[in-house]
Short mmCIF file of C-alpha atoms in Angstrom, two decimals:
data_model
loop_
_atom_site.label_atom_id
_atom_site.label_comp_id
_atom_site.label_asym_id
_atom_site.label_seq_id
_atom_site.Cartn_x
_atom_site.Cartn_y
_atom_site.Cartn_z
CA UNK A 741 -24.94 -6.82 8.00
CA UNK A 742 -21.16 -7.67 8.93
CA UNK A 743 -19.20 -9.52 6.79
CA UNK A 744 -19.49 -12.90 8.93
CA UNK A 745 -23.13 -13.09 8.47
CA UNK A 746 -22.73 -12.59 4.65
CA UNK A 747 -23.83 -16.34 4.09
CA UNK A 748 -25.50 -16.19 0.89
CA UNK A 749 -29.23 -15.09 1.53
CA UNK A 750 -31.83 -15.50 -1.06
CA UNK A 751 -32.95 -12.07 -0.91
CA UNK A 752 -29.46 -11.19 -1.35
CA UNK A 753 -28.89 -12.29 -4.68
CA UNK A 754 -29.56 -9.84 -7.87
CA UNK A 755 -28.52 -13.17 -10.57
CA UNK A 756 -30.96 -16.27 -9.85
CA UNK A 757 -30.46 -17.46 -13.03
CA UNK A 758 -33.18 -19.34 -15.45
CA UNK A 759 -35.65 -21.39 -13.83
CA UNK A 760 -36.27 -23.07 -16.95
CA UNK A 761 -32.72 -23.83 -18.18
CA UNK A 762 -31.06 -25.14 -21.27
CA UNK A 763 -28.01 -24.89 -22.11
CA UNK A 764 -28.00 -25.80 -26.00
CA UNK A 765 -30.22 -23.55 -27.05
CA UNK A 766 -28.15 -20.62 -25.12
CA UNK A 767 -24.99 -21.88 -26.98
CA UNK A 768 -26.32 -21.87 -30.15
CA UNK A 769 -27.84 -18.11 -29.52
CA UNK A 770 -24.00 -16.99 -28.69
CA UNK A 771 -22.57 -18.76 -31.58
CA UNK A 772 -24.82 -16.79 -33.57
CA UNK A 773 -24.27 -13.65 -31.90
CA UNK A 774 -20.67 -13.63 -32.62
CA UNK A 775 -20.19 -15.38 -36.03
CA UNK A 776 -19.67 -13.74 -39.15
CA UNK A 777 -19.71 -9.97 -39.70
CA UNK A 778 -20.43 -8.04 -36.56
CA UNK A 779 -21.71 -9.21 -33.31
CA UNK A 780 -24.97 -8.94 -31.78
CA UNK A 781 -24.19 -7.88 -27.76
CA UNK A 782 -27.72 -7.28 -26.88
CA UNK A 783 -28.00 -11.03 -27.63
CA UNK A 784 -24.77 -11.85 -25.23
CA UNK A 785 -26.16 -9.69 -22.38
CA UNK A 786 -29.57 -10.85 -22.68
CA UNK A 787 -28.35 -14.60 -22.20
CA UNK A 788 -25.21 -14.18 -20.28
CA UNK A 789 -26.62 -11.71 -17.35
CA UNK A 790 -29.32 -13.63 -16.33
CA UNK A 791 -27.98 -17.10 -16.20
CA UNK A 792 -26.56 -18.10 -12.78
CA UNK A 793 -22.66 -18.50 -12.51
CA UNK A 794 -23.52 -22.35 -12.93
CA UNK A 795 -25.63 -22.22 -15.79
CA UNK A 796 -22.24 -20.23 -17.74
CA UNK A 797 -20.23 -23.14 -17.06
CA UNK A 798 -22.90 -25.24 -18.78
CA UNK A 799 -23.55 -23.16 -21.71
CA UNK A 800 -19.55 -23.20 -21.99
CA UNK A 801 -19.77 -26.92 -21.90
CA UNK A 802 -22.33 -27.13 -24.57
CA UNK A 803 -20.57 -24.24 -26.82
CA UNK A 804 -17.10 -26.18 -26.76
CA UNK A 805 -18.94 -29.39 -27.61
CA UNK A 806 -21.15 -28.10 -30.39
CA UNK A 807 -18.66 -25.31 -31.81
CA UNK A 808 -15.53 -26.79 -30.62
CA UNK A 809 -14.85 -23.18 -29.44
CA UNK A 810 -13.41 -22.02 -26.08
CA UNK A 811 -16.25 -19.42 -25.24
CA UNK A 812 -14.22 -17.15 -23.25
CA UNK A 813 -11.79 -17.21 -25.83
CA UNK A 814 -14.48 -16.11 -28.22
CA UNK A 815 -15.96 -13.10 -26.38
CA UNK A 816 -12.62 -12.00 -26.17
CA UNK A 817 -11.40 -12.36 -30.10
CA UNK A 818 -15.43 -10.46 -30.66
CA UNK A 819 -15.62 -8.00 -27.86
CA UNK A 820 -13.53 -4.92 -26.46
CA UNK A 821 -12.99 -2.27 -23.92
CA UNK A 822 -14.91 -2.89 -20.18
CA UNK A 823 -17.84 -4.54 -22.26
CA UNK A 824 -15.87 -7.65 -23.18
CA UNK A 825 -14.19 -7.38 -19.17
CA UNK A 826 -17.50 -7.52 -17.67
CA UNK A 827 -18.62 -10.23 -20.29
CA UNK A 828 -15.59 -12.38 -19.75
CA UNK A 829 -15.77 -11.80 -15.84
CA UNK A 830 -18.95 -13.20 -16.11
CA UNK A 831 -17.33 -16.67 -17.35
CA UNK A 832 -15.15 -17.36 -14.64
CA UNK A 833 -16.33 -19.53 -11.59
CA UNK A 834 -15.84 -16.88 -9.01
CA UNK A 835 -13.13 -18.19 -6.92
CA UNK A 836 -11.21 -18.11 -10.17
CA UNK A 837 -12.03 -15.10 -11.07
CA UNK A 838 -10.99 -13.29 -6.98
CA UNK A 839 -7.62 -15.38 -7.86
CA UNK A 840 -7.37 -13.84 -11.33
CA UNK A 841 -7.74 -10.24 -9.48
CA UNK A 842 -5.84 -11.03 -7.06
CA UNK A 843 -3.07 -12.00 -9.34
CA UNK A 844 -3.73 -9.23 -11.85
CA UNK A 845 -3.25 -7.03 -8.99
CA UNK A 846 0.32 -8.52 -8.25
CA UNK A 847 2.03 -8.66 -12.17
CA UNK A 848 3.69 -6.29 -13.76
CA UNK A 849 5.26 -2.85 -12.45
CA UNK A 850 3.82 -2.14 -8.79
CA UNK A 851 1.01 -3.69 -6.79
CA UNK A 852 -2.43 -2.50 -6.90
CA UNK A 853 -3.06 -3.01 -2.61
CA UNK A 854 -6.59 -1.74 -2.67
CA UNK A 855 -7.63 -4.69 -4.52
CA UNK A 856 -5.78 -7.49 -2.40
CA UNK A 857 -7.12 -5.70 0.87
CA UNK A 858 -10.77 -5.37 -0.28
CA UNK A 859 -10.37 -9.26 -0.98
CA UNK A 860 -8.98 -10.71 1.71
CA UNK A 861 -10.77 -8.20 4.38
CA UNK A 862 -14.17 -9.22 3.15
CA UNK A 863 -14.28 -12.59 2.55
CA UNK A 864 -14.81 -15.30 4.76
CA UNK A 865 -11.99 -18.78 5.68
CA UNK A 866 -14.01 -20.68 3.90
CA UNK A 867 -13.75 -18.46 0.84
CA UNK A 868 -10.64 -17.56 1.27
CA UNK A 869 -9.37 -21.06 1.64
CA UNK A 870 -10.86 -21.24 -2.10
CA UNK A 871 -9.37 -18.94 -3.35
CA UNK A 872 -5.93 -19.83 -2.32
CA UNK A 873 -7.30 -23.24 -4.08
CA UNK A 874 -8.35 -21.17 -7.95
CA UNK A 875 -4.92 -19.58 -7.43
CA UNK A 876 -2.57 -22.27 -6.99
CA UNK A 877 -4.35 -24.33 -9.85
CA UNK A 878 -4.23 -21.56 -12.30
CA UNK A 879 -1.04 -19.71 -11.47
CA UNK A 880 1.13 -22.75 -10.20
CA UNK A 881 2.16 -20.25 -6.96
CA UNK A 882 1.24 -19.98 -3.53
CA UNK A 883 -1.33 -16.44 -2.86
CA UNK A 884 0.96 -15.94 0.34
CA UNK A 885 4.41 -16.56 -0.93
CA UNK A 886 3.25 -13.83 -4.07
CA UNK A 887 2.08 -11.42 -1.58
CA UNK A 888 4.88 -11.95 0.89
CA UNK A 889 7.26 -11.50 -2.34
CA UNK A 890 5.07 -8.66 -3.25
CA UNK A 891 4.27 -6.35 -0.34
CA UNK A 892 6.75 -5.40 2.51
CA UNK A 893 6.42 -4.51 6.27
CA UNK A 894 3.44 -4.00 8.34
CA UNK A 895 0.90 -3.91 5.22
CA UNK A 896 2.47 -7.98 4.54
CA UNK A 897 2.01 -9.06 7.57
CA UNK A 898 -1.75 -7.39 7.75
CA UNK A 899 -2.58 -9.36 4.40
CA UNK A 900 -0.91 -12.97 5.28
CA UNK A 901 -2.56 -12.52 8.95
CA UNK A 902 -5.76 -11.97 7.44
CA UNK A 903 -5.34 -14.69 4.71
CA UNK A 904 -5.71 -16.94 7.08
CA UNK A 905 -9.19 -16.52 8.03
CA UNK A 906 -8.70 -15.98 11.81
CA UNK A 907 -11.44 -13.75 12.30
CA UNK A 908 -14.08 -16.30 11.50
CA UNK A 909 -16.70 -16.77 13.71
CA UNK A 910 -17.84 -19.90 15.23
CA UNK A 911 -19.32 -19.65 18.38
CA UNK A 912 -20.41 -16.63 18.63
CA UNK A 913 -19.86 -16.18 22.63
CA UNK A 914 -17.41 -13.05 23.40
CA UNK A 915 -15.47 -12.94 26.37
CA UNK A 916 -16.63 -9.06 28.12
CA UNK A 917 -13.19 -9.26 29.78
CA UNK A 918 -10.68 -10.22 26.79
CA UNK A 919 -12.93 -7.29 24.92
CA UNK A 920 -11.98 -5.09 27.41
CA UNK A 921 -8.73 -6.04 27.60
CA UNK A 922 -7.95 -5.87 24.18
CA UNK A 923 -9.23 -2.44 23.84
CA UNK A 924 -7.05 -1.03 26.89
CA UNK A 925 -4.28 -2.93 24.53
CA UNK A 926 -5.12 -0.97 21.47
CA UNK A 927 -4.96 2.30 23.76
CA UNK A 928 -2.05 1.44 25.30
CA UNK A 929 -0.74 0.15 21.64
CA UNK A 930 -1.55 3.94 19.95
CA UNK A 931 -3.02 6.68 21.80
CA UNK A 932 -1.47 6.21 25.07
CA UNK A 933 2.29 6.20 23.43
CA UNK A 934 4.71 7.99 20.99
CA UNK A 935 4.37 6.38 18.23
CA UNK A 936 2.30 3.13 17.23
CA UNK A 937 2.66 -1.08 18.49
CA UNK A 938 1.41 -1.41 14.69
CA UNK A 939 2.00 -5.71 15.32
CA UNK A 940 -0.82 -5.12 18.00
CA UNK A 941 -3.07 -3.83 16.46
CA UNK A 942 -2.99 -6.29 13.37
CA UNK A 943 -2.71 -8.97 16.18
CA UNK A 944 -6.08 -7.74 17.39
CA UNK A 945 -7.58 -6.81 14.32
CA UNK A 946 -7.04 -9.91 12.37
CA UNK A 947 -7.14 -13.02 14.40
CA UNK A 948 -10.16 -11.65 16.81
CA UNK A 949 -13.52 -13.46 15.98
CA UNK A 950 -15.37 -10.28 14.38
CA UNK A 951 -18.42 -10.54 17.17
CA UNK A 952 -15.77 -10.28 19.50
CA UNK A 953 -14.26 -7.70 17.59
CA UNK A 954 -17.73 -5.19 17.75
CA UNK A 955 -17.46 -5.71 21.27
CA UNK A 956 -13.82 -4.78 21.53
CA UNK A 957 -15.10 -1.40 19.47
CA UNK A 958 -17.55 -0.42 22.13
CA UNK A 959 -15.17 -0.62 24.64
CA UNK A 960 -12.52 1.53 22.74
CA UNK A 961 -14.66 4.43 22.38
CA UNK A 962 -15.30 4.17 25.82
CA UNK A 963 -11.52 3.65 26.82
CA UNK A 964 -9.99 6.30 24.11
CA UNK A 965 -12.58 8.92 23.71
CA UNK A 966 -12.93 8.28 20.39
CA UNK A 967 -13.10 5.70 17.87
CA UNK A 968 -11.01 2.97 16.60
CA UNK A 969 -11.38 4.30 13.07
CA UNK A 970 -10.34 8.00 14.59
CA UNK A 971 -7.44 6.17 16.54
CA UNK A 972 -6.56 4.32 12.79
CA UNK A 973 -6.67 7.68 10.96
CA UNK A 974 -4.16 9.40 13.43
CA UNK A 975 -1.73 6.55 14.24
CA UNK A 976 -1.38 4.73 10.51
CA UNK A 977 -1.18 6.17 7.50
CA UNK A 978 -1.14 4.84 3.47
CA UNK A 979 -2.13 0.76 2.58
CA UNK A 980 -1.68 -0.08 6.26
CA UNK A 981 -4.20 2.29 7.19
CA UNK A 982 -6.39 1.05 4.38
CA UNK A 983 -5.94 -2.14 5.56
CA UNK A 984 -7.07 -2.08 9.16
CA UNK A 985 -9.83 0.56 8.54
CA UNK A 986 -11.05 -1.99 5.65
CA UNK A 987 -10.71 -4.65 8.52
CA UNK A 988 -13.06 -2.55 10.92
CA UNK A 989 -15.42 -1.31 7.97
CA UNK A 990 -16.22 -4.99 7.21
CA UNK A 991 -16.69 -6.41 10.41
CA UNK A 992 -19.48 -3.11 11.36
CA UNK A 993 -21.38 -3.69 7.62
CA UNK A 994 -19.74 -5.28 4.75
CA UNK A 995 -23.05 -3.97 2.93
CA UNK A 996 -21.58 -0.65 3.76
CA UNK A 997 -18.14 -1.16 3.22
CA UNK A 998 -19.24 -2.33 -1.02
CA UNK A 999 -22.09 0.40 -1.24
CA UNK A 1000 -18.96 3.00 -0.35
CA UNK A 1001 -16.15 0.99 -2.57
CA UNK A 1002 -18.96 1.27 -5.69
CA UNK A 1003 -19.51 5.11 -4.92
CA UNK A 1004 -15.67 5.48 -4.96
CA UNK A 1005 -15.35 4.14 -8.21
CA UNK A 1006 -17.57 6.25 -9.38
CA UNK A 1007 -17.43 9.87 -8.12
CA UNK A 1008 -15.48 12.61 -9.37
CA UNK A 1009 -13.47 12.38 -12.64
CA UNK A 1010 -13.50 9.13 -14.50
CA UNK A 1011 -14.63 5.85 -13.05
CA UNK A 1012 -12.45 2.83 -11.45
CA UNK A 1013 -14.25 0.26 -14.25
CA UNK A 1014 -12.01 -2.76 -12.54
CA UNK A 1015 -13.31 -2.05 -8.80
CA UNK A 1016 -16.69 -1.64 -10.24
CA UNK A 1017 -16.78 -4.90 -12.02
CA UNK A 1018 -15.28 -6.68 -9.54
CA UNK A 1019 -17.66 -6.09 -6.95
CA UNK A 1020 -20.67 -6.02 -8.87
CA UNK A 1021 -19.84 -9.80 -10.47
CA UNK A 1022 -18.79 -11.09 -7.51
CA UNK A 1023 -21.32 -9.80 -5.39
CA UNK A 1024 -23.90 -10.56 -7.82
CA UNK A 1025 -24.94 -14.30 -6.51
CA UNK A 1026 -24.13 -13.21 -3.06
CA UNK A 1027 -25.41 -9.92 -1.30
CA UNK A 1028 -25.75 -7.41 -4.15
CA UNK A 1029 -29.40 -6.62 -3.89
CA UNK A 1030 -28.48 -5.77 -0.18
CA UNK A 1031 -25.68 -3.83 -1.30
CA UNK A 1032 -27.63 -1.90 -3.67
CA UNK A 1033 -30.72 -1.05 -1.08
CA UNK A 1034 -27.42 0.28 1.90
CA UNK A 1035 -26.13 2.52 -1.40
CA UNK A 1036 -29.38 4.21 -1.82
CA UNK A 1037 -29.47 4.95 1.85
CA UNK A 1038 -26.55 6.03 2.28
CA UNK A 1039 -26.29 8.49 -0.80
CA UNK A 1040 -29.37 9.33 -1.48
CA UNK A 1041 -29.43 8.08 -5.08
CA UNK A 1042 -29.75 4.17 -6.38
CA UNK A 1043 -26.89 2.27 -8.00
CA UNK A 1044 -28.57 2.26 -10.93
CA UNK A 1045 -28.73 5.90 -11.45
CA UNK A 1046 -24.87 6.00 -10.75
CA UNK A 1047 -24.36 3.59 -13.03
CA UNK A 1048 -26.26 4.47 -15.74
CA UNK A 1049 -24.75 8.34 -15.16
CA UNK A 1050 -21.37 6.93 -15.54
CA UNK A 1051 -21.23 4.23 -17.78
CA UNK A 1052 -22.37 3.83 -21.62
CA UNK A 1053 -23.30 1.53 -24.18
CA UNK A 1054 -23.26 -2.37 -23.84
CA UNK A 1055 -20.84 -2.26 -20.69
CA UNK A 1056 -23.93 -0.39 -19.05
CA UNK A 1057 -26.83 -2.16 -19.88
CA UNK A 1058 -24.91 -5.59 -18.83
CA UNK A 1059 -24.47 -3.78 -15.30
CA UNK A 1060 -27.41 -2.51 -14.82
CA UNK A 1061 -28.76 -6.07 -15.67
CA UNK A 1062 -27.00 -7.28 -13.25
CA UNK A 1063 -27.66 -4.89 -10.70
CA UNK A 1064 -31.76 -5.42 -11.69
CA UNK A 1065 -34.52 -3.99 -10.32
CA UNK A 1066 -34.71 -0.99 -7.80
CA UNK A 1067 -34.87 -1.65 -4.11
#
């Protein structure tokens, strides 16, 4: 499914939370979790991963008022490593916690672009528009003035152009001549010349309705021989080629585009923990069952298997909670 269908779908969603919710009871079970000596984390994960995003705000409510404790504060002072980041991830409404990422992403000593482009690429104006919301409130800066500040060139102008949520679509109706048109532009931008119109391409890219975009696609590979993401590969290179690739990856299947970003962060050597966090929380009340069923058909194996192959301890059996059942 491309990303501008990505509405949230019922069968989408691997976190439904409690149908039979309370949460006093649920506070009182984490207080006693985490006081004294030691702390019981089967009890966290067993309440915490299968309440809905909503139902965490509650039980935060309801801890604060009975404990006068800041939960978040609490898993953090009790827990450690990527157990207590998945944990506390789990705490944050979730245009909060994109803004957090985001803004991780920007402090400190160089800019981690992968993250800001998988964000901005894959979510829709609405979303986005949220975001920018979470950020402002909690970092007392604009998103675009810290990424304009932060990045430089064509990859800055790629992100601001797609903060703005141009490519959502409305009415669904493409134009078979403006497709065509822009794809004998993106030829005549790349291919065709020495060198690369990179400001065409983003022009294209990001403010082009995505249906439209799909179109615009067909008529490339008929126009160039080959296809945009061939034409991207040969005329880009580094985060701007991330970028736009990211761009054309979401628009075809964003189910595709996370099932690939999961196996990334988890093949080879080591494991990206952050990327695999991030999309598995955030996706969690959205899409991630689909996610999960496109990752078994694309690699032949099911997240969970990944997961559990790559992962340990706590931090795995909250994730593979999260992830639930098999497709």
């Amino acid at each position: 499914m491309a990303w501008w269908k990505a509405w949230v779908e019922q069968e989408g969603i691997s976190v439904k939370g409690s149908p039979h919710f309370n949460p006093e009871p649920d506070a009182e079970t984490l207080y006693k979790a985490m006081k004294g000596l030691g702390t019981n984390e089967q009890a966290l994960i067993d309440v915490l991963t299968k309440r809905s995003n909503l139902q965490r705000q509650q039980i935060a409510k309801a801890f604060k008022a009975q404990f006068g404790k800041d939960l978040t504060e609490t898993l953090k002072s009790e827990l450690s490593g990527n157990f207590e980041k998945v944990m506390v991830a789990l705490m944050y409404p979730p245009y909060r916690y994109e803004a957090k990422e985001l803004h991780d992403a920007m402090k400190g000593l160089g800019t981690k672009e992968g993250v800001i482009i998988e964000i901005l690429a894959s979510r829709t104006k609405n979303q986005l528009q949220e975001i920018m919301k979470a950020y402002e409130e909690d970092y007392g800066s604009s998103l675009e003035e810290d990424i304009r500040a932060d990045t430089s060139g064509y990859l800055e102008r790629i992100l601001v152009c797609l903060l703005q949520g141009s490519r959502d679509d409305v009415s669904r109706v493409v134009d078979p001549a403006l497709a065509l048109q822009d794809a004998q532009d993106l030829y005549a931008a790349g291919e065709k010349i020495q060198g690369t119109d990179e400001m065409k391409f983003i022009t294209i890219l990001c403010t082009r309705s995505a249906t439209h975009l799909m179109r615009v696609f067909e008529e490339y590979e008929k126009v160039a021989g080959k296809s945009i993401e061939d034409s991207i590969r040969s005329e880009t290179h580094g985060s701007l080629e991330q970028a736009m690739l990211t761009v054309v990856k979401c628009t075809r299947n964003l189910h595709s585009y996370f099932a690939e970003r999961l196996h990334y962060a988890m093949k080879g050597l080591g494991t990206y923990d952050r990327t695999l966090i991030r999309i598995i929380v955030s996706r969690s009340e959205i899409d991630l069952n689909l996610i999960k069923c496109q990752f078994q058909r694309m690699y032949g194996k099911t997240l969970s298997s990944m997961i559990a192959g790559d992962t340990s301890g706590d931090y795995r059996n909250a994730l593979l909670n999260l992830v639930g059942p098999e497709c």
